[in-house]
mmCIF file of C-alpha atoms and ligand atoms in Angstrom:
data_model
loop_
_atom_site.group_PDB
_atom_site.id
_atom_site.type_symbol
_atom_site.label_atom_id
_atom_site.label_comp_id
_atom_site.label_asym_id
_atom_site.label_seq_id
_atom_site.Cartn_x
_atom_site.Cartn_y
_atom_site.Cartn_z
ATOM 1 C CA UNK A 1441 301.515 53.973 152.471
ATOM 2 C CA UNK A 1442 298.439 54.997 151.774
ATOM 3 C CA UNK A 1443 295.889 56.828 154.561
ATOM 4 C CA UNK A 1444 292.339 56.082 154.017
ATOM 5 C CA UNK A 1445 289.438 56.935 156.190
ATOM 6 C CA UNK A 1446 287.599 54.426 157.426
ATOM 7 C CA UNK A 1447 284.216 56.191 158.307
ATOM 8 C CA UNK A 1448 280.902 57.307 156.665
ATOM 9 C CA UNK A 1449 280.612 60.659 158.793
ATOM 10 C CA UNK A 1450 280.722 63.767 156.483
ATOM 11 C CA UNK A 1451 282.358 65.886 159.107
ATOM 12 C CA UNK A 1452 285.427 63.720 159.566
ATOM 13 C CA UNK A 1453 285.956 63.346 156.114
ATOM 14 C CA UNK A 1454 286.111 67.415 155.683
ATOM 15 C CA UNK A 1455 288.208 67.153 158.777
ATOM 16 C CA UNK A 1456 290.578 64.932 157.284
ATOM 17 C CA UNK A 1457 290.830 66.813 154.266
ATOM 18 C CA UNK A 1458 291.794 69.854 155.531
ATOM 19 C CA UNK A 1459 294.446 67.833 156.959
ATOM 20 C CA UNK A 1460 295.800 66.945 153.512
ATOM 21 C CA UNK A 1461 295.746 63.396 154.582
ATOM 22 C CA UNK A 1462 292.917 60.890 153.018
ATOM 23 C CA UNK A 1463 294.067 59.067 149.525
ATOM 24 C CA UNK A 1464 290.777 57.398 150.215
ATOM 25 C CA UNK A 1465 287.622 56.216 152.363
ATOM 26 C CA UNK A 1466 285.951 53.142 153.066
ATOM 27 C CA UNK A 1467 282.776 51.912 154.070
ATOM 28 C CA UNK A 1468 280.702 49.473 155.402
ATOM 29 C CA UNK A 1469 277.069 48.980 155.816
ATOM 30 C CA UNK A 1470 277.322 49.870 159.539
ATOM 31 C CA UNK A 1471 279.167 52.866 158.983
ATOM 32 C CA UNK A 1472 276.247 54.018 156.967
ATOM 33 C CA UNK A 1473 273.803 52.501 159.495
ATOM 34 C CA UNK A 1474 275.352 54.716 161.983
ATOM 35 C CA UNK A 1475 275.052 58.097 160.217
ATOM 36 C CA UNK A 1476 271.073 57.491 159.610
ATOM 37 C CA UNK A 1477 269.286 59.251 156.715
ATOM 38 C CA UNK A 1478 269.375 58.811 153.472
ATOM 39 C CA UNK A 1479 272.510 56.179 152.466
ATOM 40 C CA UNK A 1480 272.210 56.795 148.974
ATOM 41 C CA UNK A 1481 272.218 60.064 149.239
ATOM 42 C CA UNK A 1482 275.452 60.361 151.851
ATOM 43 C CA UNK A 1483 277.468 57.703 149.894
ATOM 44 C CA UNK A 1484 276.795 59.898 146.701
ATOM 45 C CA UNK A 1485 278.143 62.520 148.361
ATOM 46 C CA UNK A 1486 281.337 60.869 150.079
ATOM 47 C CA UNK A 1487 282.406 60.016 146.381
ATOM 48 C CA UNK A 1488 282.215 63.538 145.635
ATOM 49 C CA UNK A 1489 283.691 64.623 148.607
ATOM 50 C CA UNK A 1490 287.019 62.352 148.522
ATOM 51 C CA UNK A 1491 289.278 63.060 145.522
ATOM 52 C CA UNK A 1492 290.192 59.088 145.772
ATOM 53 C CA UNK A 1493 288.589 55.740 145.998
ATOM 54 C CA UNK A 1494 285.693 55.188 147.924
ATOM 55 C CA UNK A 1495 284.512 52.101 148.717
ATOM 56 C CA UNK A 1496 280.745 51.012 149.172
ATOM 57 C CA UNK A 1497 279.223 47.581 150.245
ATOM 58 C CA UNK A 1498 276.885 45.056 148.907
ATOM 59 C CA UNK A 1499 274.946 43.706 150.643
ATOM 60 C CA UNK A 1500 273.704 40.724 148.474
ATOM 61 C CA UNK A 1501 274.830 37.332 149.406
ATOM 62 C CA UNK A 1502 274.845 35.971 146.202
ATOM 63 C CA UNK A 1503 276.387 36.527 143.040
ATOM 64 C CA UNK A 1504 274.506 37.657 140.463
ATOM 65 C CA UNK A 1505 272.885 40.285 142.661
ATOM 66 C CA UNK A 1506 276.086 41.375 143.478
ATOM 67 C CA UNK A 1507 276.641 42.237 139.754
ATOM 68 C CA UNK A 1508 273.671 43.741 139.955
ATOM 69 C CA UNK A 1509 274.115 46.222 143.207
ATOM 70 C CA UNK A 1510 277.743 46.885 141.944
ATOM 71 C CA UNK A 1511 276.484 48.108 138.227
ATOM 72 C CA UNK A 1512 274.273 50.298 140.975
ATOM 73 C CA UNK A 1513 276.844 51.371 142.921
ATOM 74 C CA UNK A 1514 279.324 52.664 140.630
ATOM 75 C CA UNK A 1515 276.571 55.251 139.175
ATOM 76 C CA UNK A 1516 277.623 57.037 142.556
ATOM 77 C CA UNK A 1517 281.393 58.860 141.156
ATOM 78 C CA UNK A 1518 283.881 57.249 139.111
ATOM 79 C CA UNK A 1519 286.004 56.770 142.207
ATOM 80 C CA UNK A 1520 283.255 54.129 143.573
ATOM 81 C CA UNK A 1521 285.230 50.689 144.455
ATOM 82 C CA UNK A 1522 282.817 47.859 145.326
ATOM 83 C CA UNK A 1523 283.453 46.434 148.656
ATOM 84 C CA UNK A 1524 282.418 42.518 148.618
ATOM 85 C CA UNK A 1525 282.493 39.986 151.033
ATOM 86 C CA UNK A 1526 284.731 36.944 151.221
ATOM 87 C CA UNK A 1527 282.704 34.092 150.251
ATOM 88 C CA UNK A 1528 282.656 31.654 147.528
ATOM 89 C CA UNK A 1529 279.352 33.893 145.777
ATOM 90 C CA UNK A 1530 281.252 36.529 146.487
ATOM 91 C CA UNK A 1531 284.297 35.346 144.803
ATOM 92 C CA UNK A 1532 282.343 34.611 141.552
ATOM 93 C CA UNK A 1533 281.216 38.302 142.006
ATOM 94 C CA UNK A 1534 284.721 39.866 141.737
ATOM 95 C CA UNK A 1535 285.823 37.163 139.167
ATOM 96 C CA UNK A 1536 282.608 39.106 137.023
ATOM 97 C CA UNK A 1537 283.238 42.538 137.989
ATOM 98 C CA UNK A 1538 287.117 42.281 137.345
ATOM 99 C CA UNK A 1539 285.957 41.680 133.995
ATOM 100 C CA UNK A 1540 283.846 44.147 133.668
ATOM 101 C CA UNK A 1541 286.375 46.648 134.645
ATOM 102 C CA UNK A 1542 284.407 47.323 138.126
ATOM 103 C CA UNK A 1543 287.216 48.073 140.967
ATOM 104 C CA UNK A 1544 286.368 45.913 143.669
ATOM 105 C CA UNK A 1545 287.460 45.197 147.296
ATOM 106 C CA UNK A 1546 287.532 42.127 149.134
ATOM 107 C CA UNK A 1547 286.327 42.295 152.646
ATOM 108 C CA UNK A 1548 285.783 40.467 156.017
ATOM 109 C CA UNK A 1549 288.833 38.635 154.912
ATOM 110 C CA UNK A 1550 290.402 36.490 157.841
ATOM 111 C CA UNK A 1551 293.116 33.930 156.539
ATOM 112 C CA UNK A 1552 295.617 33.899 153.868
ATOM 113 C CA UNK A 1553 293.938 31.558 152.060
ATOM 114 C CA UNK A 1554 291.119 33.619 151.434
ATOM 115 C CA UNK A 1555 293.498 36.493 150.575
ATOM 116 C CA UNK A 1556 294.722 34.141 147.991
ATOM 117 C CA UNK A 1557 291.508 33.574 146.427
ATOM 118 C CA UNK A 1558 290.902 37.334 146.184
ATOM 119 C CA UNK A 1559 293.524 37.747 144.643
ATOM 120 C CA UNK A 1560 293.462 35.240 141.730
ATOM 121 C CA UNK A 1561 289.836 36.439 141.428
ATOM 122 C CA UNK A 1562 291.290 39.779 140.250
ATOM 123 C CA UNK A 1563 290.642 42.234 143.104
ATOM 124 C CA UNK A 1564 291.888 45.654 142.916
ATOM 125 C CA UNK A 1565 291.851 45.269 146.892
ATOM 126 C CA UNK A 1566 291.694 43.008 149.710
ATOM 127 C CA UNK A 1567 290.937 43.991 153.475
ATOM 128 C CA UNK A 1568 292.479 41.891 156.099
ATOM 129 C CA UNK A 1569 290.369 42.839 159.214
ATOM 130 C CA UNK A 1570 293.120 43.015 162.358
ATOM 131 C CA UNK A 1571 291.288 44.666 164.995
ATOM 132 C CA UNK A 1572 288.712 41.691 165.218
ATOM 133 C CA UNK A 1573 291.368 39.271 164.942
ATOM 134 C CA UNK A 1574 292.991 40.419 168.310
ATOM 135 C CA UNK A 1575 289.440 40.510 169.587
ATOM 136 C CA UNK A 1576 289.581 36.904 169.835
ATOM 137 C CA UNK A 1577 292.796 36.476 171.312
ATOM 138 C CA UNK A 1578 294.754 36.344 167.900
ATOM 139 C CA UNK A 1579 297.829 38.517 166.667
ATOM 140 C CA UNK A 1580 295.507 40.341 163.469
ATOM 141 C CA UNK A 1581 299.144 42.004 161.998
ATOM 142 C CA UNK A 1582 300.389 38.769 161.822
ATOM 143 C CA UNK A 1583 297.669 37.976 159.171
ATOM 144 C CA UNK A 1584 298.742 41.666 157.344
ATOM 145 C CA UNK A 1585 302.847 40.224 157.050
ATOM 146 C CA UNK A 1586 301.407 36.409 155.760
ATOM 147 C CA UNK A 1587 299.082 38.231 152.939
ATOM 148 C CA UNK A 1588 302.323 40.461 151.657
ATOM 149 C CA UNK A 1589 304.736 37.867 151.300
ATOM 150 C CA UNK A 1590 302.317 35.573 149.613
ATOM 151 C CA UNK A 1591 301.474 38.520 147.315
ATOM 152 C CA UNK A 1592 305.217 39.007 146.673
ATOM 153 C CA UNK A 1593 306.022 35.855 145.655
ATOM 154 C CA UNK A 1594 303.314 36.079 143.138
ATOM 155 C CA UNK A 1595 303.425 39.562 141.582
ATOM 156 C CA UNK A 1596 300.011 39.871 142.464
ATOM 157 C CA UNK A 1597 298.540 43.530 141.374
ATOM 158 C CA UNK A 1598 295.665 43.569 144.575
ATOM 159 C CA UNK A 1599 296.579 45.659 146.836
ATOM 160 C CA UNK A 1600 296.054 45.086 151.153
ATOM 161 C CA UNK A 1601 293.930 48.231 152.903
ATOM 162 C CA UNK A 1602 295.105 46.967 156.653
ATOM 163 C CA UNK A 1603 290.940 47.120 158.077
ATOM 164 C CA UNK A 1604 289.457 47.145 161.378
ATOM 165 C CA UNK A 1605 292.453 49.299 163.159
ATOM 166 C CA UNK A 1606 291.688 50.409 166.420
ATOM 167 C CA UNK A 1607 294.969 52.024 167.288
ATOM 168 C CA UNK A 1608 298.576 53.704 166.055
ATOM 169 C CA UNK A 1609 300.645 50.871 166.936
ATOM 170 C CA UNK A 1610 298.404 49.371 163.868
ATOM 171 C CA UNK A 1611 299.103 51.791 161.978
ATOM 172 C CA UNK A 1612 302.936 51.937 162.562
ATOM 173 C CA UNK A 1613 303.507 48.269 161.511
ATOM 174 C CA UNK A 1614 301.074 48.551 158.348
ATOM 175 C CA UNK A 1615 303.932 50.862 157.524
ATOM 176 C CA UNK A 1616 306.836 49.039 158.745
ATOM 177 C CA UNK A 1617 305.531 45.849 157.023
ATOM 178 C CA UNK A 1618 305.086 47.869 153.508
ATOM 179 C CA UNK A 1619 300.965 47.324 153.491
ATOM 180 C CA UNK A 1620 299.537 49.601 150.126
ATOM 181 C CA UNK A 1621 297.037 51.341 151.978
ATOM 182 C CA UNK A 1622 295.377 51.325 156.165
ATOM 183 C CA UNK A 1623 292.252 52.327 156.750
ATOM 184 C CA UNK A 1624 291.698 54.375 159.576
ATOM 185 C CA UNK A 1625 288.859 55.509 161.922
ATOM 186 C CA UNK A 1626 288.931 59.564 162.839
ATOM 187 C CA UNK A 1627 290.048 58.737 166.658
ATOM 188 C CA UNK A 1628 293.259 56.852 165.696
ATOM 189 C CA UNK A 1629 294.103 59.363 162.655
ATOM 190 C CA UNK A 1630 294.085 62.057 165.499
ATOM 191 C CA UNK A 1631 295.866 59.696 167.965
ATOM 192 C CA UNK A 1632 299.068 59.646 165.214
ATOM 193 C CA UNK A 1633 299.910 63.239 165.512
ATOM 194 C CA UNK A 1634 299.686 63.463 169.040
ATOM 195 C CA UNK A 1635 302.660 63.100 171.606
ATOM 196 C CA UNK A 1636 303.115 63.931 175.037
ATOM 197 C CA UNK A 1637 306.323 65.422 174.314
ATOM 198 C CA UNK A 1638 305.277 67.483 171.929
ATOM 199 C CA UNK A 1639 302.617 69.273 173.599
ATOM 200 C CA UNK A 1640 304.855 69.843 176.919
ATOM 201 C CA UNK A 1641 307.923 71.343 174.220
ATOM 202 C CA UNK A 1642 305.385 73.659 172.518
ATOM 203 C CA UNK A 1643 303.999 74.692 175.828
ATOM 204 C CA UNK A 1644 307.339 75.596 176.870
ATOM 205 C CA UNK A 1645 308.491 77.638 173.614
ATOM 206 C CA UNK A 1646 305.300 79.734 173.938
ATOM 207 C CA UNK A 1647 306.187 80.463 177.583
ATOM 208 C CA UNK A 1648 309.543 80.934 176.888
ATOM 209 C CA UNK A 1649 308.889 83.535 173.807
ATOM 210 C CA UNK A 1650 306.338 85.541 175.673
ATOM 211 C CA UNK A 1651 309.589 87.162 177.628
ATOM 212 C CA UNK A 1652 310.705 88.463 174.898
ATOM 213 C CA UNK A 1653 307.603 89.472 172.996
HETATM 214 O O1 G3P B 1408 285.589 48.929 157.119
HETATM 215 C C1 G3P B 1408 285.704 47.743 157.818
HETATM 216 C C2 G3P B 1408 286.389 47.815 159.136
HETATM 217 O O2 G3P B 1408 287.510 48.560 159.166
HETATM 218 C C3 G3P B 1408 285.731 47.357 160.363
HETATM 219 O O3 G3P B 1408 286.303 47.824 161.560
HETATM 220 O O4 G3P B 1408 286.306 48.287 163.975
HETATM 221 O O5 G3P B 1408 284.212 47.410 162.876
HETATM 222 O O6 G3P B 1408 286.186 45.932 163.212
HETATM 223 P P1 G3P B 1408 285.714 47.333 162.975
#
């Protein structure tokens, strides 16, 4: 499975790389909202940053200037994918951009059914958000397991970035359920390597080898 990092904060994504562990990053237009400044200028350079796709969001609602914002978009590294939302305008969108050769990434996507239409629309991606499924009271990795064995019994090529994680028990069943790729925020990548056990096992090896030392 792939890791991407779901942020648009320079520092984590330097942090992350040292860690050898980002195939990827996405973002949204919050995520750039958040960081202030200049968003051209910081989503220029996340794509030079990440050695990986990066994705970056329209924020037309219909079509055409979709097109239009993704020709834009992709200027910023040849690893720029073009995050779109799930809507009928922006299905037309990918159906273009697909054949325009534009890597694109379905978002806010909520049922199967939409998943489905992303797919036969010919995105490279499709991002099932989980974490604001169980927000209102719904299982969100249930949604993850419907969208890969639809895919599977299609052969479809778009691949599912598990989106809106909030923790590593998300993570853990992206994996166990085979999902291509799970985007996650800085907190939870740090929350995966951690483990009580750990910590108290180190602390006693250290202890243990300073009688010797
Ligand atoms: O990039 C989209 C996404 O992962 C959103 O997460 O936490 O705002 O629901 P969240």
């Amino acid at each position: 499975m792939e890791f991407f990092l779901d942020t648009a904060n320079l520092e984590e994504i330097e942090k992350a790389k040292e860690m050898g562990l980002i195939d990827g990053v996405t973002t949204n237009p919050s995520l750039l909202a958040k960081e202030g400044g200049d968003w051209r200028s910081q989503a220029r350079e996340i794509c030079q940053m990440v050695n990986g796709p990066v994705s970056l969001e329209v924020v037309a609602t219909e079509a055409e200037e979709m097109v239009r914002e993704a020709r834009d978009l992709v200027q910023f590294g040849p690893n720029a994918v073009i995050k779109i939302p799930m809507t009928l305008e922006g299905i037309k969108a990918v159906n273009r951009l697909s054949e325009m050769d534009i890597p694109t990434n379905v978002t806010l996507v909520f049922s199967v059914n939409q998943a489905l239409l992303a797919a036969k629309a010919g995105a490279n991606y499709v991002s099932p958000f989980v974490g604001r499924l169980d927000d209102i009271g719904t299982t969100g990795m249930d949604l993850v397991y419907q969208i890969l064995e639809v895919y599977a019994q299609y052969d479809f090529a778009t691949q599912v970035i598990v989106a809106s994680i909030r923790h590593p028990e998300h993570v853990l069943q992206s994996a166990q359920m085979g999902a291509h790729v799970a985007t996650v925020p800085f907190a939870v990548l740090d929350k995966l390597a951690s483990h009580p056990l750990t910590d108290k096992g180190l602390e006693k090896f250290l202890q243990d080898w300073k009688k010797i030392a």
